[in-house]
Amino acid sequence: MNLVYLPGFNSSPASEKSSLLRKHFPHVIVPEYNTWDPQVSYAQLSALIAPLQAQGLVLAGSSLGGFWAYQFASRYHLPCLLINPCMQPERSLQQYLGKVENFYSGEQGMLTREHLAQYAQYRMPGRPRRITVLHEQGDELIPYQESVQNFVGKARLILPGGGHHRFARTDLIIESLQQLLG
């Protein structure tokens, strides 16, 4: 079974979560993809995920990567793990409009209102096969209540107290992925 982890906005395969996942799941695929332009993001991720989904695949994503993991899991009816997911990027990313820089690569780009408006067209019909959502209540960027509103009754929803947007309870990430890959 393949595992693909999608880092969040302005993140990369060099992130702490990516490194943690590679340590516990050496076969994990962590793509470098454009997180500013949804049209480019979709094309890059589609080229990666479409051929893998037929071989058995679990998708995981953090923050904006959670948005994309959910959309592709919905399209292909795959299991997914969402970590502090950003399910409304058109709203959550407004604070980053303008010049942006990847935290790890230093690559720079521009996030525009037109980019944010494009997210609506990438909400895919269907539903993931199984969904686990981890959202720490101390997330300072995306309130955990958004995950409650989006996923109560639809997903295994785990809402640990404390924490932050980077997600402190990494043990829950590992356990949840082991269950989904099981």
Short mmCIF file of C-alpha atoms in Angstrom, two decimals:
data_model
loop_
_atom_site.label_atom_id
_atom_site.label_comp_id
_atom_site.label_asym_id
_atom_site.label_seq_id
_atom_site.Cartn_x
_atom_site.Cartn_y
_atom_site.Cartn_z
CA MET A 1 0.00 0.00 0.00
CA ASN A 2 1.36 3.42 -0.98
CA LEU A 3 1.35 6.39 1.37
CA VAL A 4 1.46 9.98 0.12
CA TYR A 5 1.83 12.87 2.56
CA LEU A 6 0.99 16.38 1.36
CA PRO A 7 2.62 19.19 3.36
CA GLY A 8 0.75 22.43 3.93
CA PHE A 9 0.95 25.97 2.63
CA ASN A 10 4.54 27.21 2.23
CA SER A 11 5.86 23.87 3.48
CA SER A 12 7.85 21.15 1.76
CA PRO A 13 9.30 17.63 1.99
CA ALA A 14 11.94 19.17 4.30
CA SER A 15 9.36 19.88 7.02
CA GLU A 16 9.47 18.26 10.47
CA LYS A 17 6.31 16.22 9.81
CA SER A 18 7.71 15.01 6.50
CA SER A 19 10.90 13.89 8.23
CA LEU A 20 8.92 12.22 11.02
CA LEU A 21 6.82 10.30 8.51
CA ARG A 22 9.89 9.18 6.55
CA LYS A 23 11.38 7.86 9.81
CA HIS A 24 8.30 5.76 10.60
CA PHE A 25 7.17 5.00 7.04
CA PRO A 26 10.29 4.84 4.82
CA HIS A 27 8.12 4.26 1.70
CA VAL A 28 6.13 7.51 2.15
CA ILE A 29 6.04 9.79 -0.87
CA VAL A 30 6.25 13.49 0.03
CA PRO A 31 5.98 15.61 -3.11
CA GLU A 32 7.28 19.10 -3.64
CA TYR A 33 4.33 20.99 -5.09
CA ASN A 34 3.26 24.58 -5.63
CA THR A 35 1.11 25.64 -2.66
CA TRP A 36 0.24 29.11 -3.94
CA ASP A 37 -1.49 28.49 -7.25
CA PRO A 38 -4.32 25.92 -6.96
CA GLN A 39 -4.32 25.27 -10.70
CA VAL A 40 -0.65 24.28 -10.62
CA SER A 41 -1.11 22.39 -7.33
CA TYR A 42 -3.95 20.35 -8.78
CA ALA A 43 -2.01 19.47 -11.94
CA GLN A 44 1.10 18.44 -10.01
CA LEU A 45 -0.78 16.38 -7.44
CA SER A 46 -3.07 14.78 -10.00
CA ALA A 47 -0.04 13.61 -12.01
CA LEU A 48 1.32 11.95 -8.86
CA ILE A 49 -1.85 10.52 -7.31
CA ALA A 50 -3.83 9.32 -10.36
CA PRO A 51 -1.39 6.51 -11.30
CA LEU A 52 -0.82 5.44 -7.66
CA GLN A 53 -4.48 5.20 -6.63
CA ALA A 54 -5.05 1.99 -8.58
CA GLN A 55 -2.25 0.25 -6.62
CA GLY A 56 -3.74 1.00 -3.20
CA LEU A 57 -3.10 4.34 -1.59
CA VAL A 58 -3.56 6.22 1.67
CA LEU A 59 -3.42 10.00 1.50
CA ALA A 60 -2.37 12.20 4.40
CA GLY A 61 -2.17 15.95 4.50
CA SER A 62 -1.53 18.73 6.92
CA SER A 63 -3.27 22.11 6.79
CA LEU A 64 -3.62 23.00 3.06
CA GLY A 65 -2.23 19.54 2.29
CA GLY A 66 -5.29 18.24 4.18
CA PHE A 67 -7.55 20.07 1.76
CA TRP A 68 -5.83 18.40 -1.19
CA ALA A 69 -5.67 14.97 0.50
CA TYR A 70 -9.41 15.13 1.15
CA GLN A 71 -10.24 16.21 -2.39
CA PHE A 72 -8.23 13.43 -4.04
CA ALA A 73 -9.41 10.84 -1.50
CA SER A 74 -12.97 11.88 -2.38
CA ARG A 75 -12.33 11.58 -6.09
CA TYR A 76 -10.72 8.14 -5.88
CA HIS A 77 -12.58 6.83 -2.81
CA LEU A 78 -9.36 6.43 -0.80
CA PRO A 79 -8.68 6.48 2.94
CA CYS A 80 -7.15 9.69 4.26
CA LEU A 81 -5.67 11.28 7.35
CA LEU A 82 -6.16 15.02 7.76
CA ILE A 83 -3.97 16.90 10.26
CA ASN A 84 -5.24 20.32 11.38
CA PRO A 85 -6.87 20.56 7.95
CA CYS A 86 -7.49 23.80 6.08
CA MET A 87 -10.81 22.94 4.43
CA GLN A 88 -11.67 26.50 3.42
CA PRO A 89 -8.41 27.82 1.94
CA GLU A 90 -10.21 30.66 0.17
CA ARG A 91 -10.88 32.07 3.63
CA SER A 92 -8.01 30.73 5.76
CA LEU A 93 -5.27 31.87 3.39
CA GLN A 94 -6.49 35.47 2.99
CA GLN A 95 -3.98 36.65 5.58
CA TYR A 96 -1.15 35.54 3.25
CA LEU A 97 -2.24 37.51 0.15
CA GLY A 98 0.70 39.11 -1.63
CA LYS A 99 4.31 37.96 -1.73
CA VAL A 100 4.89 34.55 -0.16
CA GLU A 101 8.00 32.52 0.54
CA ASN A 102 8.37 28.79 1.15
CA PHE A 103 9.63 28.30 4.71
CA TYR A 104 12.10 25.61 3.65
CA SER A 105 13.19 26.20 0.05
CA GLY A 106 13.12 29.99 0.09
CA GLU A 107 11.19 29.92 -3.20
CA GLN A 108 9.09 33.05 -3.59
CA GLY A 109 5.78 33.61 -5.29
CA MET A 110 2.56 35.57 -5.21
CA LEU A 111 -0.77 34.59 -3.66
CA THR A 112 -3.67 36.49 -5.22
CA ARG A 113 -7.40 36.77 -4.66
CA GLU A 114 -7.81 34.99 -8.00
CA HIS A 115 -5.89 32.02 -6.59
CA LEU A 116 -8.15 31.89 -3.55
CA ALA A 117 -11.28 32.05 -5.72
CA GLN A 118 -10.07 28.99 -7.68
CA TYR A 119 -10.29 26.58 -4.72
CA ALA A 120 -14.05 26.17 -5.18
CA GLN A 121 -13.54 24.42 -8.53
CA TYR A 122 -11.30 21.80 -6.93
CA ARG A 123 -13.85 20.55 -4.42
CA MET A 124 -14.39 17.08 -5.79
CA PRO A 125 -17.55 15.02 -5.63
CA GLY A 126 -17.52 11.68 -3.89
CA ARG A 127 -16.34 10.75 -0.46
CA PRO A 128 -13.17 9.20 0.96
CA ARG A 129 -13.40 5.54 1.92
CA ARG A 130 -12.28 6.26 5.51
CA ILE A 131 -11.40 9.58 7.08
CA THR A 132 -9.46 10.27 10.24
CA VAL A 133 -9.17 13.91 11.26
CA LEU A 134 -6.66 15.04 13.89
CA HIS A 135 -7.14 18.64 14.98
CA GLU A 136 -5.51 20.04 18.08
CA GLN A 137 -7.67 22.44 20.05
CA GLY A 138 -4.74 24.82 20.46
CA ASP A 139 -4.36 25.37 16.69
CA GLU A 140 -3.82 29.11 16.43
CA LEU A 141 -4.44 29.33 12.65
CA ILE A 142 -7.42 27.07 11.96
CA PRO A 143 -9.89 26.71 14.84
CA TYR A 144 -10.62 23.07 15.65
CA GLN A 145 -14.34 23.91 15.56
CA GLU A 146 -14.05 24.01 11.75
CA SER A 147 -13.16 20.32 11.77
CA VAL A 148 -16.07 19.62 14.09
CA GLN A 149 -18.42 21.43 11.68
CA ASN A 150 -16.95 19.72 8.61
CA PHE A 151 -16.49 16.18 9.89
CA VAL A 152 -18.74 15.30 12.83
CA GLY A 153 -20.62 12.14 11.86
CA LYS A 154 -18.49 11.73 8.71
CA ALA A 155 -15.04 10.91 10.07
CA ARG A 156 -13.11 9.55 12.99
CA LEU A 157 -12.52 12.89 14.68
CA ILE A 158 -9.75 13.22 17.29
CA LEU A 159 -9.44 16.61 19.00
CA PRO A 160 -6.59 16.60 21.54
CA GLY A 161 -6.42 19.56 23.90
CA GLY A 162 -3.58 22.04 23.66
CA GLY A 163 -1.12 21.83 20.82
CA HIS A 164 -0.69 24.22 17.91
CA HIS A 165 -0.97 24.39 14.13
CA ARG A 166 2.23 22.40 13.62
CA PHE A 167 0.58 19.55 15.59
CA ALA A 168 2.35 18.51 18.78
CA ARG A 169 0.86 15.00 19.26
CA THR A 170 2.92 13.25 16.59
CA ASP A 171 2.20 9.90 18.25
CA LEU A 172 -1.41 10.26 17.08
CA ILE A 173 -0.25 10.83 13.49
CA ILE A 174 1.81 7.63 13.53
CA GLU A 175 -0.94 5.56 15.20
CA SER A 176 -3.62 6.84 12.82
CA LEU A 177 -1.53 6.10 9.74
CA GLN A 178 -0.71 2.61 11.00
CA GLN A 179 -4.45 1.97 11.36
CA LEU A 180 -5.24 3.29 7.89
CA LEU A 181 -2.39 1.33 6.29
CA GLY A 182 -3.21 -1.78 8.38
#
